Coordinates of C-alpha atoms and ligand atoms in Angstrom, one line a residue:
C1 CA 73.1 75.0 -0.3
D2 CA 74.7 76.3 -3.4
I3 CA 72.7 73.9 -5.5
M4 CA 69.4 74.8 -3.7
A5 CA 69.4 78.5 -4.5
P6 CA 69.1 78.2 -8.3
A7 CA 66.6 75.4 -7.9
L8 CA 64.4 77.6 -5.7
F9 CA 64.8 80.4 -8.1
I10 CA 63.7 78.3 -11.0
L11 CA 60.7 77.0 -9.0
L12 CA 59.6 80.5 -8.2
W13 CA 60.1 81.6 -11.7
A14 CA 58.1 78.7 -12.9
A15 CA 55.4 79.5 -10.4
V16 CA 55.2 83.2 -11.2
I17 CA 55.5 83.2 -15.0
P18 CA 52.7 80.8 -15.9
R19 CA 50.4 82.7 -13.5
A20 CA 51.1 86.0 -15.2
D21 CA 50.4 84.2 -18.5
L22 CA 47.2 82.6 -17.2
L23 CA 45.5 85.7 -15.8
P24 CA 43.9 86.9 -19.1
D25 CA 43.4 83.3 -20.1
K26 CA 41.6 82.4 -16.9
K27 CA 38.6 84.6 -17.9
S28 CA 37.6 82.2 -20.6
L29 CA 38.1 79.2 -18.2
L30 CA 34.5 79.0 -16.9
L31 CA 33.0 76.1 -18.7
P32 CA 29.2 75.9 -19.6
P33 CA 27.0 73.5 -17.6
T34 CA 26.4 70.0 -19.0
N35 CA 23.3 67.9 -19.6
F36 CA 20.9 70.8 -19.7
T37 CA 17.4 69.4 -20.1
V38 CA 13.8 70.8 -20.0
Q39 CA 11.2 68.4 -18.9
V40 CA 7.4 68.9 -18.6
I41 CA 6.5 67.9 -15.0
G42 CA 2.9 69.1 -15.0
L43 CA 0.2 71.0 -16.7
A44 CA 2.0 74.3 -17.8
Q45 CA 5.0 73.4 -15.7
V46 CA 8.5 72.5 -16.6
L47 CA 11.7 71.6 -14.8
L48 CA 15.0 72.9 -16.1
R49 CA 18.0 70.8 -15.0
W50 CA 21.8 71.0 -15.6
E51 CA 25.0 69.8 -14.1
P52 CA 28.2 71.7 -13.3
N53 CA 30.9 71.1 -15.9
P54 CA 33.0 68.2 -14.6
D55 CA 36.1 69.7 -16.2
Q56 CA 35.8 73.0 -14.4
E57 CA 39.1 74.3 -12.9
P58 CA 39.8 75.5 -10.4
K59 CA 37.4 73.5 -8.3
N60 CA 37.4 76.0 -5.4
V61 CA 35.8 78.9 -7.2
E62 CA 32.2 79.5 -6.2
L63 CA 29.9 79.1 -9.3
G64 CA 26.4 80.2 -10.1
Y65 CA 24.2 80.0 -13.2
H66 CA 22.5 82.6 -15.3
V67 CA 19.3 81.3 -16.7
R68 CA 17.5 82.9 -19.6
I69 CA 14.0 81.9 -20.7
N70 CA 13.8 82.9 -24.4
G71 CA 10.2 82.0 -25.0
P72 CA 7.3 82.0 -24.7
Q73 CA 8.0 84.8 -22.3
E74 CA 11.4 86.2 -21.8
E75 CA 12.8 86.0 -18.3
D76 CA 16.3 86.3 -16.8
Y77 CA 17.6 85.2 -13.4
E78 CA 20.6 83.9 -11.6
T79 CA 20.8 81.0 -9.2
R80 CA 23.2 78.7 -7.4
N81 CA 20.9 75.7 -7.8
T82 CA 21.3 73.3 -10.7
E83 CA 17.6 73.0 -11.3
S84 CA 14.7 75.4 -11.6
K85 CA 10.9 75.0 -11.9
R86 CA 8.9 77.3 -14.1
V87 CA 5.2 77.7 -14.6
T88 CA 4.5 78.7 -18.2
V89 CA 2.2 78.2 -21.1
L90 CA 3.5 75.5 -23.4
H91 CA 1.3 75.5 -26.5
Q92 CA 3.9 77.6 -28.3
G93 CA 6.8 75.5 -27.2
F94 CA 9.5 76.6 -24.7
S95 CA 13.1 77.5 -25.0
A96 CA 15.8 78.4 -22.4
S97 CA 19.6 78.8 -22.1
V98 CA 22.0 78.6 -19.2
Q99 CA 25.6 79.7 -18.6
T100 CA 28.0 79.3 -15.7
I101 CA 28.8 82.6 -13.9
P102 CA 31.2 83.4 -11.1
W103 CA 29.4 83.9 -7.8
N104 CA 30.5 86.4 -5.1
G105 CA 32.0 88.9 -7.4
H106 CA 34.9 87.0 -8.9
S107 CA 36.3 88.8 -11.9
L108 CA 35.9 85.7 -14.1
L109 CA 34.0 85.9 -17.3
A110 CA 30.7 84.0 -17.8
S111 CA 30.9 80.8 -19.8
D112 CA 29.2 80.1 -23.1
W113 CA 25.5 79.4 -23.3
V114 CA 23.9 76.0 -23.6
S115 CA 20.3 75.7 -24.7
A116 CA 17.4 73.4 -24.7
E117 CA 13.9 73.6 -26.0
L118 CA 10.5 71.9 -26.2
K119 CA 8.8 71.9 -29.6
A120 CA 5.3 73.4 -29.9
P121 CA 2.7 70.5 -29.7
P122 CA 1.3 69.7 -33.2
G123 CA -2.1 71.0 -34.4
S124 CA -3.8 72.8 -37.3
P125 CA -3.8 76.5 -37.0
G126 CA -7.2 78.0 -35.9
T127 CA -8.4 74.8 -34.2
S128 CA -7.5 75.7 -30.6
V129 CA -10.0 77.3 -28.2
V130 CA -10.0 81.1 -28.1
N131 CA -11.1 83.8 -25.6
L132 CA -10.7 81.4 -22.7
T133 CA -11.9 83.2 -19.5
C134 CA -12.3 81.7 -16.0
T135 CA -13.8 82.9 -12.7
T136 CA -13.8 81.4 -9.3
N137 CA -16.1 81.9 -6.3
T138 CA -16.3 80.6 -2.8
T139 CA -19.1 78.7 -1.1
L140 CA -19.6 77.1 2.3
N141 CA -18.5 73.5 2.4
N142 CA -20.9 71.6 4.6
Y143 CA -19.2 68.3 4.3
D144 CA -15.7 68.9 5.7
P145 CA -15.3 70.9 8.9
L146 CA -11.6 71.1 8.3
R147 CA -12.1 72.9 5.0
P148 CA -15.1 75.2 5.7
F149 CA -14.9 76.9 2.3
Q150 CA -14.7 75.5 -1.2
V151 CA -13.8 77.2 -4.4
S152 CA -15.7 76.6 -7.6
L153 CA -14.3 77.3 -11.1
Y154 CA -16.1 78.3 -14.2
C155 CA -14.5 78.6 -17.6
T156 CA -15.9 79.6 -21.0
W157 CA -14.3 79.7 -24.4
L158 CA -15.1 80.0 -28.1
V159 CA -14.6 77.3 -30.6
G160 CA -11.5 78.0 -32.9
K161 CA -12.7 79.4 -36.2
D162 CA -11.2 76.5 -38.2
A163 CA -12.1 73.8 -35.8
P164 CA -14.1 71.0 -37.5
E165 CA -17.7 70.4 -36.5
D166 CA -16.8 67.2 -34.7
T167 CA -14.2 68.8 -32.4
H168 CA -14.4 67.6 -28.9
Y169 CA -12.6 70.0 -26.5
S170 CA -11.4 68.9 -23.0
L171 CA -10.5 71.2 -20.2
Y172 CA -8.1 70.6 -17.4
Y173 CA -6.9 72.8 -14.6
R174 CA -3.9 72.5 -12.3
Y175 CA -3.5 74.2 -8.9
G176 CA -0.3 73.4 -7.0
S177 CA 0.1 69.6 -7.4
S178 CA -3.5 68.9 -8.2
T179 CA -4.8 68.4 -11.7
E180 CA -8.4 67.7 -12.6
E181 CA -10.3 67.2 -15.8
C182 CA -13.7 68.9 -16.2
Q183 CA -16.7 66.7 -15.7
E184 CA -19.5 69.2 -16.3
Y185 CA -19.4 70.8 -19.8
R186 CA -21.9 73.1 -21.5
K187 CA -22.2 72.5 -25.2
D188 CA -23.1 74.7 -28.3
T189 CA -25.7 73.7 -30.9
L190 CA -23.2 71.4 -32.6
K191 CA -22.6 69.6 -29.3
R192 CA -19.1 71.0 -28.9
N193 CA -17.9 71.9 -25.4
I194 CA -17.8 75.6 -24.9
A195 CA -17.9 76.0 -21.1
C196 CA -17.0 74.0 -18.0
W197 CA -18.1 74.1 -14.4
F198 CA -16.1 72.6 -11.5
P199 CA -18.3 72.9 -8.4
R200 CA -15.4 71.9 -6.2
T201 CA -11.7 72.3 -6.8
F202 CA -8.3 72.0 -5.1
I203 CA -7.9 75.8 -5.5
S204 CA -7.0 77.5 -2.2
S205 CA -9.0 80.7 -2.0
R206 CA -6.2 82.4 -0.1
G207 CA -3.4 80.9 -2.2
S208 CA -1.1 82.9 -4.4
D209 CA -0.1 80.2 -7.0
W210 CA -1.0 80.6 -10.6
L211 CA -4.0 78.7 -11.8
A212 CA -3.1 76.8 -15.0
V213 CA -5.8 75.9 -17.4
H214 CA -5.2 73.6 -20.4
A215 CA -7.7 73.0 -23.2
N216 CA -6.9 70.4 -25.8
G217 CA -9.2 68.5 -28.2
S218 CA -9.7 65.7 -30.7
S219 CA -11.4 65.4 -34.1
K220 CA -11.4 62.9 -36.9
R221 CA -10.6 65.6 -39.4
A222 CA -7.9 67.6 -37.9
T223 CA -5.3 67.7 -35.1
I224 CA -6.6 70.1 -32.5
K225 CA -4.0 72.5 -31.2
P226 CA -3.9 72.6 -27.4
F227 CA -4.1 75.9 -25.6
D228 CA -2.7 76.9 -22.1
Q229 CA -3.5 80.0 -20.0
L230 CA -2.4 81.1 -16.6
F231 CA -4.7 83.0 -14.3
A232 CA -3.8 85.0 -11.2
L233 CA -6.4 84.1 -8.5
H234 CA -7.0 87.7 -7.4
A235 CA -7.8 88.7 -10.9
I236 CA -10.6 86.1 -11.5
D237 CA -12.1 85.7 -8.0
R238 CA -15.7 86.8 -7.7
I239 CA -16.1 87.8 -4.1
N240 CA -19.5 87.2 -2.5
P241 CA -21.4 90.3 -1.4
P242 CA -21.6 91.2 2.3
V243 CA -24.3 89.5 4.3
N244 CA -26.9 90.5 6.9
V245 CA -27.1 94.2 5.9
T246 CA -29.3 96.1 8.3
A247 CA -30.1 99.8 8.6
E248 CA -32.1 101.9 11.0
I249 CA -32.9 105.6 11.4
E250 CA -32.9 107.1 14.8
G251 CA -33.6 110.8 14.7
T252 CA -31.2 112.2 12.2
C253 CA -28.9 109.2 12.5
L254 CA -28.8 106.6 9.7
S255 CA -26.8 103.6 10.9
I256 CA -25.9 100.7 8.6
Q257 CA -24.3 97.4 9.6
W258 CA -23.3 94.3 7.7
E259 CA -21.1 91.2 8.0
K260 CA -18.2 90.1 5.9
P261 CA -19.0 88.0 2.8
I262 CA -18.8 84.2 2.8
S263 CA -15.0 83.9 2.2
A264 CA -11.9 82.2 3.6
F265 CA -10.4 85.6 4.2
P266 CA -10.7 86.9 7.8
V267 CA -12.6 90.0 8.8
H268 CA -9.6 92.4 8.6
C269 CA -9.0 91.6 4.9
F270 CA -12.1 93.4 3.5
E271 CA -12.9 96.8 2.4
Y272 CA -16.4 97.9 1.6
E273 CA -18.4 100.4 -0.4
V274 CA -21.8 101.6 0.9
K275 CA -24.3 103.1 -1.5
I276 CA -27.1 105.2 0.0
Y277 CA -29.8 106.2 -2.4
N278 CA -32.1 109.0 -1.4
T279 CA -35.3 108.2 -3.3
R280 CA -36.9 111.6 -2.9
K281 CA -34.0 113.6 -4.0
N282 CA -32.9 110.9 -6.5
Y283 CA -29.4 111.2 -5.1
F284 CA -26.6 108.6 -4.6
Q285 CA -24.0 108.8 -1.9
T286 CA -21.1 106.2 -2.0
E287 CA -18.7 105.7 0.9
K288 CA -15.6 103.5 1.1
M289 CA -14.5 102.0 4.4
T290 CA -12.9 99.1 6.2
T291 CA -15.2 98.8 9.1
N292 CA -18.5 96.9 9.2
T293 CA -20.6 99.9 10.3
F294 CA -21.4 103.2 8.8
I295 CA -23.2 106.1 10.4
S296 CA -24.5 109.0 8.5
I297 CA -26.3 112.2 9.6
I298 CA -29.4 112.7 7.5
D299 CA -31.3 116.0 7.4
D300 CA -33.9 114.8 5.1
I301 CA -37.0 112.9 5.7
S302 CA -37.0 110.4 2.9
K303 CA -36.9 106.8 2.0
Y304 CA -33.4 105.4 1.6
S305 CA -32.2 102.3 -0.4
I306 CA -29.0 100.9 0.9
Q307 CA -26.6 98.5 -0.7
V308 CA -23.1 97.3 0.3
R309 CA -20.3 95.6 -1.7
A310 CA -17.0 94.1 -0.7
A311 CA -13.5 93.5 -2.0
V312 CA -10.4 91.8 -0.5
S313 CA -8.1 94.7 0.3
S314 CA -4.4 95.0 -0.5
V315 CA -3.7 94.2 3.1
C316 CA -4.3 90.5 2.3
R317 CA -3.7 90.2 -1.4
Q318 CA -3.4 92.1 -4.6
M319 CA -6.6 94.1 -5.2
G320 CA -9.2 92.3 -7.3
F321 CA -12.7 93.0 -8.3
W322 CA -15.6 94.4 -6.2
S323 CA -18.3 91.9 -5.4
E324 CA -21.9 92.4 -6.6
W325 CA -23.9 94.9 -4.6
S326 CA -26.0 93.3 -1.8
Q327 CA -29.8 93.2 -2.2
P328 CA -31.1 96.7 -1.5
I329 CA -32.8 97.3 1.9
Y330 CA -35.0 100.2 2.6
V331 CA -35.4 102.5 5.6
G332 CA -37.3 105.7 6.2
H333 CA -40.5 107.2 4.8
D334 CA -41.0 109.1 1.6
D335 CA -43.2 112.1 2.6
Q336 CA -44.2 112.9 -0.9
K337 CA -45.3 109.3 -1.5
L338 CA -47.1 109.4 1.8
S339 CA -49.1 112.5 0.9
T340 CA -50.1 111.0 -2.5
E341 CA -51.2 107.9 -0.7
W342 CA -53.3 110.0 1.7
F343 CA -54.7 111.9 -1.2
L344 CA -55.7 108.7 -2.9
I345 CA -57.3 107.4 0.3
V346 CA -59.3 110.7 0.8
L347 CA -60.3 110.6 -2.8
M348 CA -61.6 107.0 -2.6
A349 CA -63.4 107.8 0.6
T350 CA -65.1 110.8 -1.0
I351 CA -66.1 108.8 -4.0
C352 CA -67.5 106.1 -1.8
F353 CA -69.4 108.6 0.3
L354 CA -70.9 110.3 -2.8
V355 CA -71.9 106.9 -4.2
L356 CA -73.6 106.1 -0.9
I357 CA -75.4 109.4 -0.7
F358 CA -76.5 109.0 -4.3
T359 CA -77.8 105.5 -3.8
L360 CA -79.6 106.6 -0.6
I361 CA -81.2 109.5 -2.5
C362 CA -82.4 107.1 -5.2
K363 CA -83.7 104.6 -2.8
T364 CA -85.5 107.3 -0.7
G365 CA -87.0 108.7 -3.8
H366 CA -88.3 105.3 -4.9
L367 CA -89.7 104.6 -1.5
W368 CA -91.3 108.0 -1.4
T369 CA -93.2 107.5 -4.6
R370 CA -94.3 104.0 -3.3
L371 CA -95.3 105.3 0.1
F372 CA -97.2 108.3 -1.2
P373 CA -98.4 107.5 -4.7
P374 CA -99.6 110.7 -6.3
V375 CA -103.0 109.4 -7.8
P376 CA -105.3 108.0 -5.0
A377 CA -107.6 110.3 -3.0
P378 CA -106.9 110.7 0.7
K379 CA -110.2 109.0 1.8
N380 CA -109.1 105.4 0.6
S381 CA -105.8 105.7 2.2
I382 CA -106.0 102.8 4.7
K383 CA -107.1 100.2 2.1
D384 CA -104.5 101.4 -0.3
I385 CA -101.7 101.1 2.2
F386 CA -102.8 97.5 2.9
V387 CA -102.7 96.7 -0.8
I388 CA -99.3 98.3 -1.2
V389 CA -97.9 96.3 1.7
K390 CA -99.3 93.1 0.2
N391 CA -97.8 94.0 -3.1
K392 CA -94.5 94.7 -1.5
A393 CA -94.6 91.3 0.2
G394 CA -95.3 89.7 -3.2
E395 CA -92.5 91.6 -4.9
K396 CA -90.1 90.5 -2.2
Q397 CA -91.2 87.0 -2.7
W398 CA -90.5 87.3 -6.4
A399 CA -87.1 88.8 -5.8
V400 CA -86.0 85.8 -3.7
C401 CA -87.3 83.4 -6.2
G402 CA -85.9 85.1 -9.2
R403 CA -82.4 84.7 -7.9
Ligands
NAG501 C1 25.6 63.7 -18.5 O1 26.1 63.6 -19.8 C2 27.1 62.7 -20.0 C3 27.6 62.7 -21.4 O2 27.3 63.9 -22.0 C4 26.7 61.3 -19.6 O3 27.8 60.4 -19.7 C5 26.2 61.4 -18.2 O4 25.6 60.1 -17.8 C6 25.1 62.4 -18.0 N1 24.7 62.5 -16.7 C7 23.4 62.3 -16.3 C8 23.2 62.5 -14.8 O5 22.6 62.2 -17.1
NAG502 C1 -12.2 87.3 -28.5 O1 -11.0 88.0 -28.2 C2 -10.6 88.9 -29.2 C3 -9.2 89.4 -28.8 O2 -8.5 88.5 -28.1 C4 -11.6 90.0 -29.3 O3 -11.2 90.9 -30.4 C5 -12.9 89.4 -29.7 O4 -13.9 90.4 -29.6 C6 -13.3 88.4 -28.6 N1 -14.6 87.8 -29.0 C7 -15.6 87.7 -28.2 C8 -16.9 87.1 -28.8 O5 -15.6 88.0 -27.1
NAG503 C1 -20.6 80.8 -8.2 O1 -20.5 80.8 -9.6 C2 -21.4 79.9 -10.3 C3 -21.1 80.0 -11.8 O2 -20.8 81.2 -12.2 C4 -22.8 80.3 -9.9 O3 -23.7 79.3 -10.5 C5 -23.0 80.2 -8.5 O4 -24.3 80.7 -8.1 C6 -22.0 81.1 -7.8 N1 -22.1 81.0 -6.4 C7 -22.2 82.0 -5.6 C8 -22.3 81.7 -4.1 O5 -22.2 83.1 -6.0
NAG504 C1 -5.2 66.6 -23.2 O1 -4.4 66.9 -22.1 C2 -4.4 66.0 -21.0 C3 -3.7 66.6 -19.9 O2 -2.5 67.1 -20.2 C4 -3.8 64.7 -21.5 O3 -3.9 63.8 -20.5 C5 -4.6 64.2 -22.7 O4 -4.0 63.1 -23.2 C6 -4.7 65.3 -23.8 N1 -5.6 64.9 -24.8 C7 -5.3 65.0 -26.1 C8 -6.4 64.6 -27.1 O5 -4.3 65.5 -26.5
NAG505 C1 -27.1 86.5 9.5 O1 -28.2 86.6 10.3 C2 -28.8 85.3 10.6 C3 -30.0 85.5 11.4 O2 -30.2 86.9 11.8 C4 -27.8 84.5 11.4 O3 -28.3 83.2 11.6 C5 -26.5 84.3 10.5 O4 -25.6 83.6 11.3 C6 -26.0 85.6 10.2 N1 -24.9 85.4 9.2 C7 -23.7 85.7 9.6 C8 -22.6 85.4 8.5 O5 -23.3 86.0 10.7

């Protein structure tokens, strides 16, 4: 027992002293992750991967990672995973760093950074496409009852200012895990591709993923620099206008109805704008609403032109563009127009009447002189009349023949 006591004391001392020594040291003990790599796994898509440092002590501390994307666009986030997928343009290269951090509020200091990067793809400056813009729209799909709607994609661009005349651009898009190359290009006068049309795509009209578009090219005279661009679907989607717009006037009530546009979004996702144009007063009235009916009291007898347009409201996704206006439909009568029409009709009738009277007068006058020629004396009247009748018959004969 006498021997045990100092031994215990020494043990305790040994246990306590190094711990007191270690405490400040421990803060630098988090080790950076190992084997950090960046890998292109798709069009404008990379996978960042790393492993926990195998020498990390103590093993029981909960660890996380702080990831920093340095370019092309700065981004900072923390995660407990050891891999992370990013959607990003890659034509300027890509660079990221990661460090080990304590999770759950340990007072440990973060580790040093480790970095990895992708070099920008080669290419002469000024050869890549510029002003790339894309739009999508939705049409009915008559072929597949399980996918009643299909999304088309249309992209246009300008030829880079230093691209040789023989540049041949190719365009690709990726949505989710589907990538497709364009098959229908439009060309400029030098036969270079400057637009592309995908009548059917894998884009989901209600999806919220980024649409990635990649344009690269080839030429005998230069290396064509590729170009990537990301598009948010809500920002490029051209909604179809509402359909079956009808309007009627009953008394002083103008009621307008329509149906939702051809779209994969359900009825409750739309908002509308109705434009009522009073042709007589040359006055526009525009109303916003979320229902499919609009009733307005009118105090004015006039002709109205009515148009409706639609947008997917923020109930269902981020607000995008308004559709085109529907074809105008017309209701009501324009009184003023009506009276000018009447005036024209009356005028025409009067002119016709006058012409008729005039012709009649002329004809009567002619007949009069024929029937009662001024020269002959009254005693030969019977003979004369006979001659005239004969003459008249002869004249008639001539008239028929002369035709
Ligand atoms: C991680 O890197 C080490 C050497 O740095 C290597 O031995 C090991 O195989 C790598 N692990 C993986 C999964 O690549
Ligand atoms: C192309 O885009 C640039 C800016 O990005 C703009 O200044 C230029 O007007 C655009 N050109 C055309 C023809 O739209
Ligand atoms: C969709 O867009 C394309 C190209 O912009 C156009 O030709 C087509 O008519 C549009 N379809 C509808 C239904 O608007
Ligand atoms: C263009 O990009 C596509 C898709 O990434 C690739 O398959 C193709 O080889 C590239 N073409 C050129 C000329 O770089
Ligand atoms: C529009 O009206 C026509 C005929 O009135 C009808 O066949 C069609 O189904 C309507 N469209 C919609 C989207 O309801």
